[in-house]
Coordinates of C-alpha atoms in Angstrom, one line a residue:
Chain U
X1 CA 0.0 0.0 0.0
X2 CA 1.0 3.6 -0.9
X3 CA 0.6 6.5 0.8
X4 CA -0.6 9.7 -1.9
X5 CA -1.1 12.5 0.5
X6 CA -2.3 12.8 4.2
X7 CA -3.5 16.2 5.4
X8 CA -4.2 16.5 9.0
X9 CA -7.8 17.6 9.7
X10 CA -10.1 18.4 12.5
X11 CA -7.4 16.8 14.9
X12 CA -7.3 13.5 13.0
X13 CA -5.4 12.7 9.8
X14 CA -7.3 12.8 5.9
X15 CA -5.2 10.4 3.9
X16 CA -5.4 8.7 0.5
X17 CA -3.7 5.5 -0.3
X18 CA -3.3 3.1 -3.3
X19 CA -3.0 -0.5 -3.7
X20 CA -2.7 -3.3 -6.0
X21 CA -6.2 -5.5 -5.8
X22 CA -6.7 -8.5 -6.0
X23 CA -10.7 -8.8 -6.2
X24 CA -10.6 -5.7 -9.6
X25 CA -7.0 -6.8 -10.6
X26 CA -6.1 -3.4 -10.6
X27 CA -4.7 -0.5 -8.8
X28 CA -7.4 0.5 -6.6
X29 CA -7.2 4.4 -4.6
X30 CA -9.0 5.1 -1.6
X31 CA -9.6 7.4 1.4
X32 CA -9.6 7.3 4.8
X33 CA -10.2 9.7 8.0
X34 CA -8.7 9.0 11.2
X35 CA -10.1 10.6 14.4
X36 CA -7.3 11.9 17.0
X37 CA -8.9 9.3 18.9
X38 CA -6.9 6.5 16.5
X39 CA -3.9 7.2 17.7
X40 CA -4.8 5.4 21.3
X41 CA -6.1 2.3 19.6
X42 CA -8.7 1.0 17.4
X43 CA -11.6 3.6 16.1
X44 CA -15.0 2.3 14.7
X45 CA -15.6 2.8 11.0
X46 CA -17.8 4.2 8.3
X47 CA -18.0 3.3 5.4
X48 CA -19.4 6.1 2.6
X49 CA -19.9 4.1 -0.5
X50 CA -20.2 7.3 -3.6
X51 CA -22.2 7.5 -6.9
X52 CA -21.8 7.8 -10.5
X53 CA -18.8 9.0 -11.7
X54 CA -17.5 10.0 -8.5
X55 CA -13.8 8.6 -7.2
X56 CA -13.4 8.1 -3.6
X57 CA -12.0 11.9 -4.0
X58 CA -15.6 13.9 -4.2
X59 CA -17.6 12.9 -0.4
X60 CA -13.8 12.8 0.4
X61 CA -13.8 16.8 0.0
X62 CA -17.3 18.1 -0.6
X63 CA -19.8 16.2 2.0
X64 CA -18.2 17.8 5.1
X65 CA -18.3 14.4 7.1
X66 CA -14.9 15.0 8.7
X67 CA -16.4 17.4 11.1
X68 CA -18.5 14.6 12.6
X69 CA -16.9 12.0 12.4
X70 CA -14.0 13.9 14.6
X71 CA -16.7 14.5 16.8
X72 CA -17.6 11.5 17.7
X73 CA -14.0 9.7 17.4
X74 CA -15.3 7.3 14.1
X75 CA -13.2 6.9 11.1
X76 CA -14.4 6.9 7.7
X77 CA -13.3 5.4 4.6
X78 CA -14.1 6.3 0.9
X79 CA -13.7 4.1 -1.4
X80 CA -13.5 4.2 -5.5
X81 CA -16.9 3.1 -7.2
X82 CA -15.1 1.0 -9.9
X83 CA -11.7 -0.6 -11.1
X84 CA -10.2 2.0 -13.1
X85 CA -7.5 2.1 -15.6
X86 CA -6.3 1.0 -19.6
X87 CA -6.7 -2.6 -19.1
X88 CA -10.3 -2.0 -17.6
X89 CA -13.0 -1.8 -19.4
X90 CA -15.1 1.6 -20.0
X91 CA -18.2 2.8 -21.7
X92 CA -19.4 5.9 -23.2
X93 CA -21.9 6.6 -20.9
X94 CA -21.9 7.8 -17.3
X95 CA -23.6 5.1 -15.8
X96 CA -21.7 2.2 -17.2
X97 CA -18.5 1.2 -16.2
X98 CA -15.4 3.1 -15.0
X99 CA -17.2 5.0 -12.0
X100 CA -20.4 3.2 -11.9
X101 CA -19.5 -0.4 -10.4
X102 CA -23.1 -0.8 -8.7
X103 CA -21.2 -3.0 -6.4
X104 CA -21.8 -5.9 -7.9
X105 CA -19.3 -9.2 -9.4
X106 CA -19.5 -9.2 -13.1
X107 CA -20.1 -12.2 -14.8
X108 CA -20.3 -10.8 -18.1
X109 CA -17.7 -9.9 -20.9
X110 CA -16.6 -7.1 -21.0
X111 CA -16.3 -6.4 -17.3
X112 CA -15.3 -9.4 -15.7
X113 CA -12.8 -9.9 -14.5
X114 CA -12.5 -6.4 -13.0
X115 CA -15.7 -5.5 -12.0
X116 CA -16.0 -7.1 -8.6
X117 CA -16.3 -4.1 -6.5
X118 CA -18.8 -6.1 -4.0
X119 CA -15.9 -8.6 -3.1
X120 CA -14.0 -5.7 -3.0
X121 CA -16.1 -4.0 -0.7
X122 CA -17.0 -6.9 1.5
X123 CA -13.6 -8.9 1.9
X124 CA -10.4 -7.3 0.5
X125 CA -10.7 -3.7 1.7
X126 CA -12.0 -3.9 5.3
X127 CA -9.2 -6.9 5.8
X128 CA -6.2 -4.5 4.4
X129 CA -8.0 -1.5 6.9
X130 CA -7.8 -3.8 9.8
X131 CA -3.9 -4.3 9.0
X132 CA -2.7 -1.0 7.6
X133 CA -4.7 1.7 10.2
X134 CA -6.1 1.8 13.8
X135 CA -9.8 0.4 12.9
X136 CA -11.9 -1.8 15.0
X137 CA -13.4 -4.2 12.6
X138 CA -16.0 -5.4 14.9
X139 CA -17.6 -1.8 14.8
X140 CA -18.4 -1.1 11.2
X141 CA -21.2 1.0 9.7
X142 CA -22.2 1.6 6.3
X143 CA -23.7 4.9 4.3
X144 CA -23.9 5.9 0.9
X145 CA -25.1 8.4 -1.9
X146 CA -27.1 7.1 -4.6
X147 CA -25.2 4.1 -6.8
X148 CA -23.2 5.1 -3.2
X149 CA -27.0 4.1 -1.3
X150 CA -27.6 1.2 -3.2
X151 CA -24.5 -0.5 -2.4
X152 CA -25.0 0.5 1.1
X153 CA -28.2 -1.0 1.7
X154 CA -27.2 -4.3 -0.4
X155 CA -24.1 -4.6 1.1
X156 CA -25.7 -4.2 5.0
X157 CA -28.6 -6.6 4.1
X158 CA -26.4 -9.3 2.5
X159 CA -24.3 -9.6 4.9
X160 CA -25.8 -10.1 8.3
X161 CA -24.2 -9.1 11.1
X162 CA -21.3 -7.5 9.7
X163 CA -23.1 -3.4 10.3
X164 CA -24.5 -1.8 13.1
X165 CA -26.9 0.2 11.1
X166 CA -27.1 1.3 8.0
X167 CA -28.0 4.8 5.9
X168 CA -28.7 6.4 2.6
X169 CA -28.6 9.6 1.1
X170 CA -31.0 9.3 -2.0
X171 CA -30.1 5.9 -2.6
X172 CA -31.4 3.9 -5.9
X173 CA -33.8 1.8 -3.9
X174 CA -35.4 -0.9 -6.5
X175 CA -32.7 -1.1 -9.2
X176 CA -34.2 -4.1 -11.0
X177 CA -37.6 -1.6 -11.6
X178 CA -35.3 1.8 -12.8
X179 CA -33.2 2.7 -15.4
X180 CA -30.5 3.2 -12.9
X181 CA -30.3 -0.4 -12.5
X182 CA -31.4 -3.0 -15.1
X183 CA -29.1 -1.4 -17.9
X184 CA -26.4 -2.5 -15.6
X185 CA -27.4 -5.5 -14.1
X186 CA -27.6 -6.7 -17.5
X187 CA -24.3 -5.7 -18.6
X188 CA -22.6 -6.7 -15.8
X189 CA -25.0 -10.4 -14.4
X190 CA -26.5 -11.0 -17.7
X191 CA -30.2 -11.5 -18.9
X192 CA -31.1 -13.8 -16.0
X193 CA -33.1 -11.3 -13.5
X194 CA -32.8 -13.9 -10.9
X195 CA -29.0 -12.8 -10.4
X196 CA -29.8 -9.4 -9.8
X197 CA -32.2 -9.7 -6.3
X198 CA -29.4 -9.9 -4.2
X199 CA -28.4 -6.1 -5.7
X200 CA -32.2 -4.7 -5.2
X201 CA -32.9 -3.0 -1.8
X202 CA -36.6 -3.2 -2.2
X203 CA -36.4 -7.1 -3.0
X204 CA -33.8 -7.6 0.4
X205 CA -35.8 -5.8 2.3
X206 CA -38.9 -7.8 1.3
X207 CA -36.8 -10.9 1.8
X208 CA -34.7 -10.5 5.0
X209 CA -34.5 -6.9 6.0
X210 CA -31.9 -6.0 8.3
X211 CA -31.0 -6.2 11.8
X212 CA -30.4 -3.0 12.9
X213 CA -31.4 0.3 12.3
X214 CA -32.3 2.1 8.9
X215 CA -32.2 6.1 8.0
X216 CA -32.5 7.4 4.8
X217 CA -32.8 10.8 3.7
X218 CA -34.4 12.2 0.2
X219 CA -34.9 15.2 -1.2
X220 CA -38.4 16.2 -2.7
X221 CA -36.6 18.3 -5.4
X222 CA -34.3 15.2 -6.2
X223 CA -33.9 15.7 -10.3
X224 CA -33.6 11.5 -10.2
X225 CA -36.6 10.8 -7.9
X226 CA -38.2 8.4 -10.6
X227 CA -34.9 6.8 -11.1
X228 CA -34.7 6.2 -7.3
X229 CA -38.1 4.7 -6.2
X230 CA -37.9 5.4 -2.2
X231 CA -41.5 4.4 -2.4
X232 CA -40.6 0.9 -3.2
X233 CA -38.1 0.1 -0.2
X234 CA -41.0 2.3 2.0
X235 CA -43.0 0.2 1.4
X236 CA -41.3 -3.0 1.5
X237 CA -39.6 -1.8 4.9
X238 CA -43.1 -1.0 6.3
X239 CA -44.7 -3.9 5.3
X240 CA -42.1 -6.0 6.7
X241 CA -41.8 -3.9 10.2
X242 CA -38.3 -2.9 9.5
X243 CA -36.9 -0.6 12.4
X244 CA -36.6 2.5 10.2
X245 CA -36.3 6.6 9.7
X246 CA -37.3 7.0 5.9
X247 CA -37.5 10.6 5.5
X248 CA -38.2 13.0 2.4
X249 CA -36.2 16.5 2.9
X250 CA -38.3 19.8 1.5
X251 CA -37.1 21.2 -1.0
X252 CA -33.3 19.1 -1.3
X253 CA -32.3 18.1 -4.4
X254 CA -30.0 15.3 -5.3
X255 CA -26.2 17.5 -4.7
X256 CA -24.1 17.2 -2.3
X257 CA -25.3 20.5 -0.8
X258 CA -27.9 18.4 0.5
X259 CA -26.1 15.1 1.5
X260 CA -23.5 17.9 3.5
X261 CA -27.0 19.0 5.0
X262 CA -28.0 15.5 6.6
X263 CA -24.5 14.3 7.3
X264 CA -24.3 15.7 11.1
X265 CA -27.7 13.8 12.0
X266 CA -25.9 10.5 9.9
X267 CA -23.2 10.5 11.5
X268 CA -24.9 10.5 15.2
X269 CA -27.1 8.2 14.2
X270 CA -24.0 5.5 13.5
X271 CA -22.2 6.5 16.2
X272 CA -25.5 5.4 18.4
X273 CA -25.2 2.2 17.0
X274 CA -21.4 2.1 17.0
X275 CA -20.8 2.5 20.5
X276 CA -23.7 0.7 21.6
X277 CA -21.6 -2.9 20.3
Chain P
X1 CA -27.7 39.4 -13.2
X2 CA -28.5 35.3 -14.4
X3 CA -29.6 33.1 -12.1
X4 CA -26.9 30.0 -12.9
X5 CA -27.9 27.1 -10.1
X6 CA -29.8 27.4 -6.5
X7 CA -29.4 24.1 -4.4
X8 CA -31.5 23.9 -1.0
X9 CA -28.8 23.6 1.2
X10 CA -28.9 23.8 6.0
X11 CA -32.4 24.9 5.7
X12 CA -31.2 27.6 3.2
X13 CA -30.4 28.4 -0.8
X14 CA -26.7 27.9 -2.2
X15 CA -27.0 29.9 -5.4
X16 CA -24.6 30.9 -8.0
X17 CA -25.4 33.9 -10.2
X18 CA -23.5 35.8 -13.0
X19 CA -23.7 39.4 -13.9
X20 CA -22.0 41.9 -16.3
X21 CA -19.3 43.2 -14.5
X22 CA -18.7 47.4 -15.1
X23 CA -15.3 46.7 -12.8
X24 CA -13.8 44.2 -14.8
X25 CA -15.7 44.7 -18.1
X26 CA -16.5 40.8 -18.6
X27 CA -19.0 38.6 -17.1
X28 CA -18.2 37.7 -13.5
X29 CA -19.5 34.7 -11.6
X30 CA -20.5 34.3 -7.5
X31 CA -21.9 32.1 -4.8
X32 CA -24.1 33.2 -2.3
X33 CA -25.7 31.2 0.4
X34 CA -28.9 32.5 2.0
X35 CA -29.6 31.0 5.5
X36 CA -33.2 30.6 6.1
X37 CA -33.7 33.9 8.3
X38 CA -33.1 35.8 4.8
X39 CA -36.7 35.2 4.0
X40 CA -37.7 36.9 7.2
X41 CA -35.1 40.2 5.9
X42 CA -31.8 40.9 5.4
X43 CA -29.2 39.3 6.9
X44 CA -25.6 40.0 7.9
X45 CA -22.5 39.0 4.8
X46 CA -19.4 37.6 5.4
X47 CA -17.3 37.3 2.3
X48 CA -14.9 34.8 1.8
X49 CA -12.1 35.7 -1.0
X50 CA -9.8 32.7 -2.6
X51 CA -6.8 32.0 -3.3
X52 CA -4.4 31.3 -6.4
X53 CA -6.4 29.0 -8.5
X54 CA -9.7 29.1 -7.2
X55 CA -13.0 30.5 -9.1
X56 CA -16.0 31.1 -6.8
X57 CA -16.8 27.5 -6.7
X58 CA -13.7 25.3 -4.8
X59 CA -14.9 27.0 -1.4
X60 CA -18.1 26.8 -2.1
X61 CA -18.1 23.3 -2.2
X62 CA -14.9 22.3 0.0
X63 CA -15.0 24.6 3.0
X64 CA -17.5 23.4 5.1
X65 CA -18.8 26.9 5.5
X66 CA -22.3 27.1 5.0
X67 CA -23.3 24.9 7.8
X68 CA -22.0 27.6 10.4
X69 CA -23.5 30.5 8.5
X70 CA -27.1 28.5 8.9
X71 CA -26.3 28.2 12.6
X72 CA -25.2 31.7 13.1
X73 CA -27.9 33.2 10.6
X74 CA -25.8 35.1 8.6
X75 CA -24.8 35.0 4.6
X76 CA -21.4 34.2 2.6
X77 CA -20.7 35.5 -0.3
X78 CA -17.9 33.8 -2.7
X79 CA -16.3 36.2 -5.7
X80 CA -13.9 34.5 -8.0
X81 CA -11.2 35.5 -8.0
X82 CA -10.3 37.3 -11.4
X83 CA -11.7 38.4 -14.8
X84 CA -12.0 35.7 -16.9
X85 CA -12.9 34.9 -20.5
X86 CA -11.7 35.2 -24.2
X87 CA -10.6 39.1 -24.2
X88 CA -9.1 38.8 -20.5
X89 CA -5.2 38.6 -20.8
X90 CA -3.6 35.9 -19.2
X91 CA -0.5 34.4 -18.6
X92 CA 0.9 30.5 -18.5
X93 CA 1.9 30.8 -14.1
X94 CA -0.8 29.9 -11.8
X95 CA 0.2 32.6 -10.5
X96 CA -0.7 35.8 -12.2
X97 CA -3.8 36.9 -14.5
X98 CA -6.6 34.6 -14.8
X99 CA -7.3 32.7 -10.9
X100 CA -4.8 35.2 -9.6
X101 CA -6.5 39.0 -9.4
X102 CA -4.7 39.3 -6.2
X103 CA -7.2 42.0 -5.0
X104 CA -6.2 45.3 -6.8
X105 CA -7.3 47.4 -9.6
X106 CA -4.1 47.5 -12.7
X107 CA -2.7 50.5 -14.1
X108 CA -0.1 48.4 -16.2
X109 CA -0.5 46.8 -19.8
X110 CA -1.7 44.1 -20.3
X111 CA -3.8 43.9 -16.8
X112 CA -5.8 46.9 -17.2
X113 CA -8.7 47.7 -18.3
X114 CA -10.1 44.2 -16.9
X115 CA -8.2 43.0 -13.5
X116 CA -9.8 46.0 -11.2
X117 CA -10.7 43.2 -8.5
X118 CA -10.5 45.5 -5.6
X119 CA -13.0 47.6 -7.4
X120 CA -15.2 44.8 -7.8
X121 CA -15.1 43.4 -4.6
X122 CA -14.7 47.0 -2.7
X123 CA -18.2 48.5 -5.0
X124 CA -19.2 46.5 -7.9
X125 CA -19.9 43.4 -5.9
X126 CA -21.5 45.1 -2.6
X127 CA -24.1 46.9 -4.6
X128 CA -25.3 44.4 -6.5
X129 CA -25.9 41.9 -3.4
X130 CA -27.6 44.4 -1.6
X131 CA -29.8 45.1 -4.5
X132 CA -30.9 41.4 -5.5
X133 CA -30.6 39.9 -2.2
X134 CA -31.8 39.9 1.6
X135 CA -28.3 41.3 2.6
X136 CA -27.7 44.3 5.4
X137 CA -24.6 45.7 4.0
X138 CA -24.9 47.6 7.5
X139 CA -23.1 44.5 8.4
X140 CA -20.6 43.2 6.5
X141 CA -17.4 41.0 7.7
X142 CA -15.0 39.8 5.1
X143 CA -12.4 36.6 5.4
X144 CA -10.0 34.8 3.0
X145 CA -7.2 32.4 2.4
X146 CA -4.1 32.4 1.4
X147 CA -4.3 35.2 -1.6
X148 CA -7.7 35.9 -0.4
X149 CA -6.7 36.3 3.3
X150 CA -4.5 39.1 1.7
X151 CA -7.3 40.3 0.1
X152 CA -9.4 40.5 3.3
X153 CA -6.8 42.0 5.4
X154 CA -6.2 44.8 3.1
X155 CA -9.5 45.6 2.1
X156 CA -10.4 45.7 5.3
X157 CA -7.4 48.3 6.5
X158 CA -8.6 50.0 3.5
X159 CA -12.1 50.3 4.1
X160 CA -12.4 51.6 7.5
X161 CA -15.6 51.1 8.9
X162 CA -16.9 48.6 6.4
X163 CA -16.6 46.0 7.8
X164 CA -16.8 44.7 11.9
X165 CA -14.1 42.0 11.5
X166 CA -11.7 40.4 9.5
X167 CA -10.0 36.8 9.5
X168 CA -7.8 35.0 7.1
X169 CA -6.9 31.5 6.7
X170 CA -3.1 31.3 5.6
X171 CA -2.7 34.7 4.4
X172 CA -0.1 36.5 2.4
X173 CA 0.9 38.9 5.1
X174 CA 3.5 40.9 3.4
X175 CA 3.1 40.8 -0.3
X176 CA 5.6 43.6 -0.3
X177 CA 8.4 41.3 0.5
X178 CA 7.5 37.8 -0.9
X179 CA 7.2 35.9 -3.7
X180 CA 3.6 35.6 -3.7
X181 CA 3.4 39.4 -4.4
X182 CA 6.4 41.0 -5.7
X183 CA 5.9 39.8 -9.7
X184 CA 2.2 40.1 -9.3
X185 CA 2.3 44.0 -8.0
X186 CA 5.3 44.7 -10.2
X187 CA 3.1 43.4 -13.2
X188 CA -0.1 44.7 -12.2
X189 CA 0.6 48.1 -10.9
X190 CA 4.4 48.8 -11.9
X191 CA 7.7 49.0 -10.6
X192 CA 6.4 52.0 -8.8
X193 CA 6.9 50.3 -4.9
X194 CA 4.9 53.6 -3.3
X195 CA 1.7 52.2 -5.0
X196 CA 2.3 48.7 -3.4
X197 CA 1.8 49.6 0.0
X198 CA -1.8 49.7 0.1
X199 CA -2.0 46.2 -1.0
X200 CA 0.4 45.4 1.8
X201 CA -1.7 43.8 5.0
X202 CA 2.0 44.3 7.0
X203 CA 2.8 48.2 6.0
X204 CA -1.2 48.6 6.7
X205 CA -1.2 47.3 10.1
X206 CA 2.0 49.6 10.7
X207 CA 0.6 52.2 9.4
X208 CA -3.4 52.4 10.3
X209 CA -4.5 48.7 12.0
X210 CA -8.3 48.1 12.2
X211 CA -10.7 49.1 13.9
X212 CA -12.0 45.7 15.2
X213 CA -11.0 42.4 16.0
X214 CA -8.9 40.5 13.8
X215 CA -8.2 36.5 13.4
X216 CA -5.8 35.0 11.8
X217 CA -4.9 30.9 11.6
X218 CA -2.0 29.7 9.6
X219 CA -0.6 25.7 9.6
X220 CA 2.5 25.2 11.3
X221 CA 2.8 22.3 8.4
X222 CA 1.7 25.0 5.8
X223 CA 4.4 24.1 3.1
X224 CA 3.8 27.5 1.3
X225 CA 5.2 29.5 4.8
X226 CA 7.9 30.9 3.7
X227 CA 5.8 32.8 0.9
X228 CA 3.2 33.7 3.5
X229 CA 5.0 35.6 6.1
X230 CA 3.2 35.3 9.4
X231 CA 5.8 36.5 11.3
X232 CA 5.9 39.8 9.5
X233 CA 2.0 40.6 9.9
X234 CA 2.5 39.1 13.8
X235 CA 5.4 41.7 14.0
X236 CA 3.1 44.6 13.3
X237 CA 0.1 43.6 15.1
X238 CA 1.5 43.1 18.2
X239 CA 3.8 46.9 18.0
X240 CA 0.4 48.6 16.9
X241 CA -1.1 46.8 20.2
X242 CA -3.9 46.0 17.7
X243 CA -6.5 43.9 19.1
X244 CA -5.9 40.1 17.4
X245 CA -5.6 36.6 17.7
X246 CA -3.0 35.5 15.5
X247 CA -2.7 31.4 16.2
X248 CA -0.3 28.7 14.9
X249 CA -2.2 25.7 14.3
X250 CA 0.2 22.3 15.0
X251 CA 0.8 19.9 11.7
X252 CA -1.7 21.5 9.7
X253 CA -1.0 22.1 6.2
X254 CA -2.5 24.9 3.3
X255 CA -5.1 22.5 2.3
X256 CA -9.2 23.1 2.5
X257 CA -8.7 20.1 4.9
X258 CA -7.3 23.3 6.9
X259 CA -9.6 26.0 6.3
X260 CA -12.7 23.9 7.0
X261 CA -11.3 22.5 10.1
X262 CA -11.2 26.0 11.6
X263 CA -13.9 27.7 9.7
X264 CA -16.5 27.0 12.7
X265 CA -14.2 29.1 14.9
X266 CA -14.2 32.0 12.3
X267 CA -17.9 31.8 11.4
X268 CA -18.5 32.0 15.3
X269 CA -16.3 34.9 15.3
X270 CA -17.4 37.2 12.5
X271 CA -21.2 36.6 14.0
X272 CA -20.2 37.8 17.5
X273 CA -19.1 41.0 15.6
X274 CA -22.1 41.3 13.2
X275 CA -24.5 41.2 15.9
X276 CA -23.1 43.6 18.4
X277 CA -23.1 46.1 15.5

């Protein structure tokens, strides 16, 4: 692992690192804030799992979650959304390929073998955070912004008892129902829709839910609100009894004006959960 | 004036707006955020100038400020930083014409007629915000960093009584004997040194102070130092008896990682000024 640049922030150090992975078969960069509080011995940790086109560089600087997460002694990590690089493949449009991953394990030509950014997510990363910086693995929390939501959700539900709670900033709720969704779950699973309900918050949350609690946060002005279908996963998690705060934000839209907005009351709602392990 | 995005944002409106400039005789770009008390009438203005590089937009979305300005109730305004566009003169440094107005008005070929940036932000700038928006220009408080904490030192000294208190974030303190300073004012206003001085925040604070409170936070990691000059600015602040707190902050660098991890403090600051005017 390689350290890019560490800038020392709200008490605690803002660093960016790169290493060869295994899961994308690529050189993969990523970001991580350590409290002060790291420096005495293992921190809980955030994950903040970013949307289309965005590189583990754009929450990193715009979404203002240092601030809180100094507060209340947490470190966060961003990750990249997909493999990047010239032996990866790429696609013309924004929402396919290099930085839109949907945190998923290709199957399909062209983007397998690179494409797995859910192993990436699940197993490779966390184990090189628990080796290379002060990180308690056993207290692990989960948040994202919309391809960034999506994976959050997924990633809590499928993989019980890993998070302490989970939360979304206008996530893409029911992928296998939206544009944002089954244009890349066929590119990257393939035809067969049975493939793609373990990457479709509405369909976990109909299936299992999760254990723990939920908040998510949606603007009414969202330009995407049709593309993101918060009234599916409502009203699976209602249906189901889901312990939940599913809550649509006057007059937000879908920047990161308004995921900066939200992130204080995010952030104290992990840290709940966090410190109550 | 064209209204070019608004984004809900801490209860309030981020928006950026463009206007033909009579100062700079192009089309200049801003930022201002509105807290929510705007809609009940005007509200207080801090204005935050950038540095070397920057248009209106990198603090806008990396410094963390408009969450303290919705606490505190009070607006930010956020100029670029230059003329721009296809008649503007420029030049291949980062560091002088285009990004790099350095806060003065040029007498010298190829600067003027367009790079009058203290007009703009002294006049221009003032009027128009108090005309299109809920603003109270009664109350006015102006900040900065690094070139723009120059250019919020000096227009404050050379504005007396405009504005109730001025901070800077890694400002160039002394201009006059740096770097950061000497080929811009030689280029911008001549070889003349007599007109440099009131672009100087070090020979202003020798020479007339300010009438208020003044804050001033530089990194003791800040690997641009030696161009910045603290010591000079600490120098004359502390013979004039001027009333100041002029702090060293341990390992941090020049970064936003900087600015937004103290721009709480300064927001807090600049409000207890604006409200006991």
């Amino acid at each position: 692992m390689e350290t890019l640049s560490q800038n020392k922030a709200f008490g605690g150090t803002q660093g960016v690192y790169r290493h060869k992975s295994t899961s994308t078969q690529c050189d993969m960069t990523f970001g991580v804030f350590l409290p002060e509080e790291a420096s005495d011995g293992p921190v809980p940790v955030l994950w903040y799992l970013s949307g289309l086109t965005c590189t583990h560089e754009n929450a990193m600087t715009k979404a203002g979650a240092q601030a809180w997460c100094a507060e209340q002694g947490i470190a966060i990590v961003f990750p990249d959304t997909s493999p990047r690089g010239e032996g990866v493949a790429d696609d013309e449009a924004y929402d396919l390929g290099q930085g839109a991953g949907f945190y998923v394990n290709a199957t399909e030509t062209p983007w397998a073998p690179h494409f797995n950014m859910w192993d990436y997510i699940a197993d490779e990363l966390p184990t090189l955070l628990g080796k290379e910086f002060s990180i308690d693995l056993d207290r692990q929390a989960i948040t994202g912004h919309s391809m960034g939501g999506h994976g959050a959700l997924t990633l809590a539900m499928g993989l019980p008892g890993r998070f302490t709670s989970v939360s979304a900033f206008a996530p893409i709720c029911n992928p296998t129902a939206s544009d944002w969704g089954r244009k890349q779950l066929t590119a990257y699973l393939g035809a067969d829709e049975a493939t793609w309900a373990k990457h479709d918050a509405t369909l976990m949350m109909e299936q299992s839910g999760f254990d723990g609690p939920v908040l998510i946060d949606t603007g009414t002005e969202d330009q995407f609100l049709d593309l993101l279908k918060p009234e599916a996963l409502a009203s699976a998690a209602n249906s189901r009894r889901q312990q939940a705060t599913l809550r649509l934000q006057p007059g937000y839209d879908h920047s990161y004006f308004f995921v900066s907005t939200f992130m204080e009351e995010h952030i104290a709602f992990h840290a709940d959960a966090l410190y109550a392990r």
